[in-house]
Short mmCIF file of C-alpha atoms in Angstrom, two decimals:
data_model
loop_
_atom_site.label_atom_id
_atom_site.label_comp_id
_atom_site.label_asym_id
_atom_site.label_seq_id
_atom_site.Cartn_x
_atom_site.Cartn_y
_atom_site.Cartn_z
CA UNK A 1 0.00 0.00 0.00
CA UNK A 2 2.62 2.20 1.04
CA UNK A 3 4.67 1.48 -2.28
CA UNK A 4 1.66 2.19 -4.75
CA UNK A 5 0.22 5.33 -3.05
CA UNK A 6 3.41 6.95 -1.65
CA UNK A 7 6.38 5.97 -3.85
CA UNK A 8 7.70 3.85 -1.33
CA UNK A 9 7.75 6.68 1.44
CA UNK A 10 6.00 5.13 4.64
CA UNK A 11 4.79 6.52 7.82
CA UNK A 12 3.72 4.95 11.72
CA UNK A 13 -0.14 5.13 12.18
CA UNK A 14 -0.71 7.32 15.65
CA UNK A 15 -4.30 7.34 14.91
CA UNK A 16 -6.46 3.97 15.28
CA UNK A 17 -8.84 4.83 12.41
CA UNK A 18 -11.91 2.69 12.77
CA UNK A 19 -13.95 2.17 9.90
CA UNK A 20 -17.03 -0.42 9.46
CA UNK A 21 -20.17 -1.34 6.68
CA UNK A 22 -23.99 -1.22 7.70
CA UNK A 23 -25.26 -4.37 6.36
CA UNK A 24 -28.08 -4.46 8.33
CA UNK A 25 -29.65 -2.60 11.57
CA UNK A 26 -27.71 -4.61 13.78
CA UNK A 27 -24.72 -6.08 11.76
CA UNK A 28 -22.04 -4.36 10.76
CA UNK A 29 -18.15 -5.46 8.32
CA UNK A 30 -15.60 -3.49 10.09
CA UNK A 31 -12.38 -2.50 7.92
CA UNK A 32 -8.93 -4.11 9.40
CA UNK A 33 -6.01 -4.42 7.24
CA UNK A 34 -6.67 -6.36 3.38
CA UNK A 35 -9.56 -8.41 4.67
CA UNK A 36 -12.12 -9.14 2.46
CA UNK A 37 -15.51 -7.26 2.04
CA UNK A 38 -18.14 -8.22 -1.21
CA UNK A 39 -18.67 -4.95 -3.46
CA UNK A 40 -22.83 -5.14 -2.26
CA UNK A 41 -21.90 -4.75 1.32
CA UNK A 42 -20.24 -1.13 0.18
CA UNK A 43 -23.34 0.54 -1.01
CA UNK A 44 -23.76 2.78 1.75
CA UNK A 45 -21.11 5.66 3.15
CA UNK A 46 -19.31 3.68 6.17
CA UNK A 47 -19.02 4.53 9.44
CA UNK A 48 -15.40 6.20 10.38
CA UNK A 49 -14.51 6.47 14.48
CA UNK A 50 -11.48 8.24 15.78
CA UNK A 51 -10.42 9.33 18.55
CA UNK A 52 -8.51 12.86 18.84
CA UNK A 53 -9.76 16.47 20.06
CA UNK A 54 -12.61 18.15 19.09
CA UNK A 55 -10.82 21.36 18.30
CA UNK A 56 -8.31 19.37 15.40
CA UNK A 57 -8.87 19.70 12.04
CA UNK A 58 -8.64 16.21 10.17
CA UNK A 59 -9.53 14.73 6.21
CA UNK A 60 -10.44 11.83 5.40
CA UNK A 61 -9.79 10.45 1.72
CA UNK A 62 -10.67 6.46 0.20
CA UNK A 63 -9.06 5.54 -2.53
CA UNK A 64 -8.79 2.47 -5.52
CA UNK A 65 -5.06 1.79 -6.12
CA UNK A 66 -5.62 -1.27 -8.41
CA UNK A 67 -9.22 0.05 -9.98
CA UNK A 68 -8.24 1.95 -12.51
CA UNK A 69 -9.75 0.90 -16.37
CA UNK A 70 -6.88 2.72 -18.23
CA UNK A 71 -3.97 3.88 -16.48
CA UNK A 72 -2.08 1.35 -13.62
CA UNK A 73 -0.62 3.85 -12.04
CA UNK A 74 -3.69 6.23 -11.82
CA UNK A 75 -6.35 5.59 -9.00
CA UNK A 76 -9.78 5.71 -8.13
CA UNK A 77 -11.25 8.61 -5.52
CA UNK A 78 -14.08 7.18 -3.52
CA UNK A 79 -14.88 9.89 -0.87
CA UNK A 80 -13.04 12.86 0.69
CA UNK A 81 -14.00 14.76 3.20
CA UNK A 82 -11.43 17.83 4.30
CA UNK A 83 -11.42 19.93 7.14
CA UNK A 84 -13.27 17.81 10.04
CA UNK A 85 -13.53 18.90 13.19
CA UNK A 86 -12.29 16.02 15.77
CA UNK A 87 -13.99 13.34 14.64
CA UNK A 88 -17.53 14.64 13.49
CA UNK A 89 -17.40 13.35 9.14
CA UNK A 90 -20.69 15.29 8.85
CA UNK A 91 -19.51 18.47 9.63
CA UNK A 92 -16.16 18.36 7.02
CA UNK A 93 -15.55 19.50 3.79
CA UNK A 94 -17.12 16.98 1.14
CA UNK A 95 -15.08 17.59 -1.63
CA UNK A 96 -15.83 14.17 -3.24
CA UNK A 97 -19.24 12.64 -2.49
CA UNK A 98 -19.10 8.34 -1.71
CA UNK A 99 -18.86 5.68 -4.01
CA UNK A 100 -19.69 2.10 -3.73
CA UNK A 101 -16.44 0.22 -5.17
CA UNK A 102 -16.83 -1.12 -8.44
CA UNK A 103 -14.17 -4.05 -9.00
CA UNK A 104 -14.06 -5.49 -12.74
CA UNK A 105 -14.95 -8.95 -13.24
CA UNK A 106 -11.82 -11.12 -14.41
CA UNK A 107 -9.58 -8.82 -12.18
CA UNK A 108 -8.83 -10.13 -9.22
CA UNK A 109 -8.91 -8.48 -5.72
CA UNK A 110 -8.68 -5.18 -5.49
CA UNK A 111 -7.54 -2.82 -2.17
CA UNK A 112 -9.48 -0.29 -0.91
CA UNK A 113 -7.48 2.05 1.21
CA UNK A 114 -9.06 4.78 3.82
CA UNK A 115 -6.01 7.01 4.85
CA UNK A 116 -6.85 10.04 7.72
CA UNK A 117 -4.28 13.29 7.79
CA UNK A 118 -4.11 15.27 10.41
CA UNK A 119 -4.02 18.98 9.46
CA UNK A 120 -2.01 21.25 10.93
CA UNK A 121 -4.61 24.47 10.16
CA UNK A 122 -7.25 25.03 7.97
CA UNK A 123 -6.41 24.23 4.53
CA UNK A 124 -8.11 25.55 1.22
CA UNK A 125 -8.83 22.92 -1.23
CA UNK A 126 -10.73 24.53 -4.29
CA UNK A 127 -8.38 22.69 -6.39
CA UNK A 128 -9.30 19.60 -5.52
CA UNK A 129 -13.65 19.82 -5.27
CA UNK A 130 -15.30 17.58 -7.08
CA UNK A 131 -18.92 18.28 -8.92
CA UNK A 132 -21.65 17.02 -6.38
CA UNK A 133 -22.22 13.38 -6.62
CA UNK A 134 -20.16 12.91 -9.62
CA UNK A 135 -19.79 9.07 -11.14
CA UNK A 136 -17.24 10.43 -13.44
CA UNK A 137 -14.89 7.74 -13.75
CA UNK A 138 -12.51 10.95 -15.17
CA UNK A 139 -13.20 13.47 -13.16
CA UNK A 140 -12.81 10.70 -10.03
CA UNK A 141 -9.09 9.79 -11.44
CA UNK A 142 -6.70 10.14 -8.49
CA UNK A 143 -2.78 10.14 -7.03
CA UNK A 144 -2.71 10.09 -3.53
CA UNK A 145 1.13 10.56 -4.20
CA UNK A 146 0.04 14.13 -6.06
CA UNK A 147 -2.57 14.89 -3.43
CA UNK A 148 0.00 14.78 -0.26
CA UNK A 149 2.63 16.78 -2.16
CA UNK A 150 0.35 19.41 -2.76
CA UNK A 151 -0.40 19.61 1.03
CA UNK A 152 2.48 18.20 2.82
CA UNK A 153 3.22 21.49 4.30
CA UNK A 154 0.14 21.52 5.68
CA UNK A 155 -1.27 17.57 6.69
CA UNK A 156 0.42 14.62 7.41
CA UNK A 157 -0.58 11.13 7.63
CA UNK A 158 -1.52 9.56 10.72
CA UNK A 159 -3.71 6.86 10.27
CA UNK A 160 -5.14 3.90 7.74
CA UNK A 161 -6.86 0.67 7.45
CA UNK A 162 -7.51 -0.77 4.07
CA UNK A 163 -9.67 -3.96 2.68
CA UNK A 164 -10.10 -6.02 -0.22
CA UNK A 165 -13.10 -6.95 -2.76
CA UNK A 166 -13.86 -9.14 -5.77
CA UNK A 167 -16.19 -9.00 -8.43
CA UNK A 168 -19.97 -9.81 -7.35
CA UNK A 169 -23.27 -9.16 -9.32
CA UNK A 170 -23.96 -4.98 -7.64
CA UNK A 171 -21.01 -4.49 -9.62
CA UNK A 172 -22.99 -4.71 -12.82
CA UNK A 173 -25.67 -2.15 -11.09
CA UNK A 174 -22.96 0.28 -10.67
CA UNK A 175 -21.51 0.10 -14.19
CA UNK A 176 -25.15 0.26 -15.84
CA UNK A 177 -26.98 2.66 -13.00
CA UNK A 178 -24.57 4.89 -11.83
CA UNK A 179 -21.74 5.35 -14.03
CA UNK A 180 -24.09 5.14 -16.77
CA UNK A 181 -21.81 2.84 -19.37
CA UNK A 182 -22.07 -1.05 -19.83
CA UNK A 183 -19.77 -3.63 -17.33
CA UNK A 184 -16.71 -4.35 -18.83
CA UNK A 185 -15.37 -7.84 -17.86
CA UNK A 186 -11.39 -9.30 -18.51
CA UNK A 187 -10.63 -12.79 -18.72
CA UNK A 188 -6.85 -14.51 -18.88
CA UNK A 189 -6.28 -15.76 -22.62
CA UNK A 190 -3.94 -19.20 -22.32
CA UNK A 191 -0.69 -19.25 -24.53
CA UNK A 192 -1.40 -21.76 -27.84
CA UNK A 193 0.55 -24.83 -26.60
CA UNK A 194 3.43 -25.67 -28.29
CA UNK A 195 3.42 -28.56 -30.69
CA UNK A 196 6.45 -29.92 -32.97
CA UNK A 197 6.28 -29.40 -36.29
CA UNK A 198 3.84 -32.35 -37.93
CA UNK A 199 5.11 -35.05 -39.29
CA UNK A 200 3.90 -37.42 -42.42
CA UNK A 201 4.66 -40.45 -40.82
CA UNK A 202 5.14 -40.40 -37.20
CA UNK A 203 6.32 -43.26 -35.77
CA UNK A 204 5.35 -45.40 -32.57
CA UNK A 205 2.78 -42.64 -31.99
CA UNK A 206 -1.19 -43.66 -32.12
CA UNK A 207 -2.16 -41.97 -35.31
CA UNK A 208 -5.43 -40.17 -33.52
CA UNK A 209 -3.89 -39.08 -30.60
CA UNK A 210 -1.40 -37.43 -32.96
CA UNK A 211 -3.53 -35.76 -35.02
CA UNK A 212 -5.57 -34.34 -32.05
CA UNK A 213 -2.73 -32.21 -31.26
CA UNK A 214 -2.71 -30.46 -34.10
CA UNK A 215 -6.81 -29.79 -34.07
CA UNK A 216 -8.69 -27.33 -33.29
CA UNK A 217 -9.93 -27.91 -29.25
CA UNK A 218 -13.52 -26.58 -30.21
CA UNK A 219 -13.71 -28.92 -33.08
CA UNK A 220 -12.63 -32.07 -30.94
CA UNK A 221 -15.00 -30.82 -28.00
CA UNK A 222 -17.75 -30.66 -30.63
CA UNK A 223 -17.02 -34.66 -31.40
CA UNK A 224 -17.29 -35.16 -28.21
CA UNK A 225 -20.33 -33.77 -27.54
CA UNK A 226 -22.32 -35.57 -30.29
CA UNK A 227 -20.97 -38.71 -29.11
CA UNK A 228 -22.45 -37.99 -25.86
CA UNK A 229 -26.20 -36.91 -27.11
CA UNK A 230 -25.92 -40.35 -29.09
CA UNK A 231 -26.05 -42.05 -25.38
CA UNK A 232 -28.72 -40.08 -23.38
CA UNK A 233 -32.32 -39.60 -24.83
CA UNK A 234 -33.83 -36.05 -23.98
CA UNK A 235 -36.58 -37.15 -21.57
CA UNK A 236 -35.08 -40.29 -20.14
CA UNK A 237 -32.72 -39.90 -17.73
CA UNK A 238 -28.96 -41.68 -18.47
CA UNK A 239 -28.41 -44.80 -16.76
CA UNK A 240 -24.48 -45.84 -16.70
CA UNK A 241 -23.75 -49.54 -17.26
CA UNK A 242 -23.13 -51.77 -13.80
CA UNK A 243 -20.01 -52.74 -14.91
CA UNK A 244 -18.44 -50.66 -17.69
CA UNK A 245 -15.02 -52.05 -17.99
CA UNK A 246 -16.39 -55.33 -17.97
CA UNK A 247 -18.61 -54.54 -20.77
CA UNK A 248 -15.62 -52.37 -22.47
CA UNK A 249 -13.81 -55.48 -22.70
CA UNK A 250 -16.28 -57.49 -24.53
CA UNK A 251 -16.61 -54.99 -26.93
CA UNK A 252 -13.29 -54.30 -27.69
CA UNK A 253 -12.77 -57.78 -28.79
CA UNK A 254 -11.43 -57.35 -32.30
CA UNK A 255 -11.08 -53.74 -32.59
CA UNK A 256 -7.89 -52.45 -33.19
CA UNK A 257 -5.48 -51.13 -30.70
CA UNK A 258 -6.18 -46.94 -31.14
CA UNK A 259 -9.78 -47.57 -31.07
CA UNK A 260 -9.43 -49.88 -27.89
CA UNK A 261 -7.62 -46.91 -26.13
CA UNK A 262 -10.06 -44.44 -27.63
CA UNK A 263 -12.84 -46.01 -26.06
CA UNK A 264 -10.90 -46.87 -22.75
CA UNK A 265 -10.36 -43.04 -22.29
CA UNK A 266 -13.79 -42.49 -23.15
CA UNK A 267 -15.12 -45.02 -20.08
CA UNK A 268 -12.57 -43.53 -17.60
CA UNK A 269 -13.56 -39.74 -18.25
CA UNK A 270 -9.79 -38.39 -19.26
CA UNK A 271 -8.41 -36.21 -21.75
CA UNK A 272 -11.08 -34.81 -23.95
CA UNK A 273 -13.79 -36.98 -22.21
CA UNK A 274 -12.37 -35.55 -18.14
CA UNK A 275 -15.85 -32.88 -18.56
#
């Protein structure tokens, strides 16, 4: 956390900043240190306890390090509030209203970091207002790195807790609802595995397993799947034989040797037939 928000700079909490979900009228998620919260248990502004004196002046700022659509090195603001006297949120500067986190499908956790500064006076930040209740996924772009050098002279840190998320289905309601542009969703493409060049006439190799290798996985997936629906009838349901490999045996009798291991793999479920 440290590293991606500060450039490696790092600093001793002397604040314990407290902050915790609503998920119901008597349960609550509090926020430790990376543990795990779902996206739909974010959709309302969290609680945030602290204890200091009431005549400090504090802000409070939450943002997405890993969260960002374009840029990996850009975040995502969430909510700041500037200017807070003691511990009272309500009566700070909102300078960016709060927004439920959004993680992508396909992308893995993401952190959520809440980080409180303690201000040494009162501190003008025109600059850095937000439009009311924006869902600007520009206009929300962030640096925490930026932000702190701007005000260093001014705030320093003194406390944070952070947690993670993954991709649930109030994600989707965000993208479509709020931010007002369709879910985008990332999956890992595999590397085409490598195969030899073919040969004509390759030798001591079964001639179908062979040429498997160099076909196309949909097409052999395809065979498979009409050799299934040749088995099962659509409003029966599939009974399995009481004793397949004795009755693979009998009807192997004769065939030749790539068939018999064809059909062997077929009764024990591996390779193409494992799903």
């Amino acid at each position: 956390v440290f590293r991606d928000l500060f450039g490696g700079a790092f600093f001793y909490p002397q604040v314990d900043l407290e902050v915790s979900y609503d998920i119901s009228e008597e349960d609550e998620v509090p926020v430790f240190h990376g543990n795990l919260i779902e996206p739909s248990q974010t959709s309302r502004v969290p609680n945030v306890h602290y204890e200091v004196d009431g005549d400090s002046l504090w802000t409070l700022l939450m943002t997405a390090p890993d969260s960002h659509l374009q840029d990996n090195n850009a975040e995502y603001l969430h909510w700041l509030v500037a200017n807070i006297p003691g511990n009272d949120i309500s009566k700070g500067e909102q300078l960016c209203d709060y927004l439920q986190v959004f993680p992508v499908k396909g992308t893995g956790f993401h952190r959520y970091v809440f980080i409180l500064f303690k201000q040494e006076q009162q501190i003008d930040f025109r600059d850095d207002r937000l439009s009311p209740n924006t869902c600007s996924l520009k206009e929300r772009t962030f640096n925490t790195f930026n932000f702190y050098e701007r005000h260093q002279d001014h705030m320093t840190p003194a406390g944070f807790c952070f947690f993670q998320s993954e991709h649930d289905e109030s994600v989707r309601d965000v993208f479509w609802n709020k931010l007002d542009m369709k879910e985008p969703s990332f999956e890992f493409v595999f590397p085409v595995p490598y195969h030899p060049i073919q040969k004509k006439f390759p030798h001591k190799k079964p001639f179908n397993l062979y040429l498997d290798r160099y076909r196309d996985i949909k097409d052999i997936n395809e065979e498979v799947l009409q050799e299934k629906l040749k088995t099962v009838h659509p409003f029966k349901p599939s009974t399995d034989p009481k004793y397949p490999l004795y009755r693979l045996q009998l009807e192997n009798r004769g065939l030749p040797s790539w068939l018999k291991k064809k059909r062997r793999n077929a009764t024990h479920k591996v390779m193409q037939w494992e799903d």
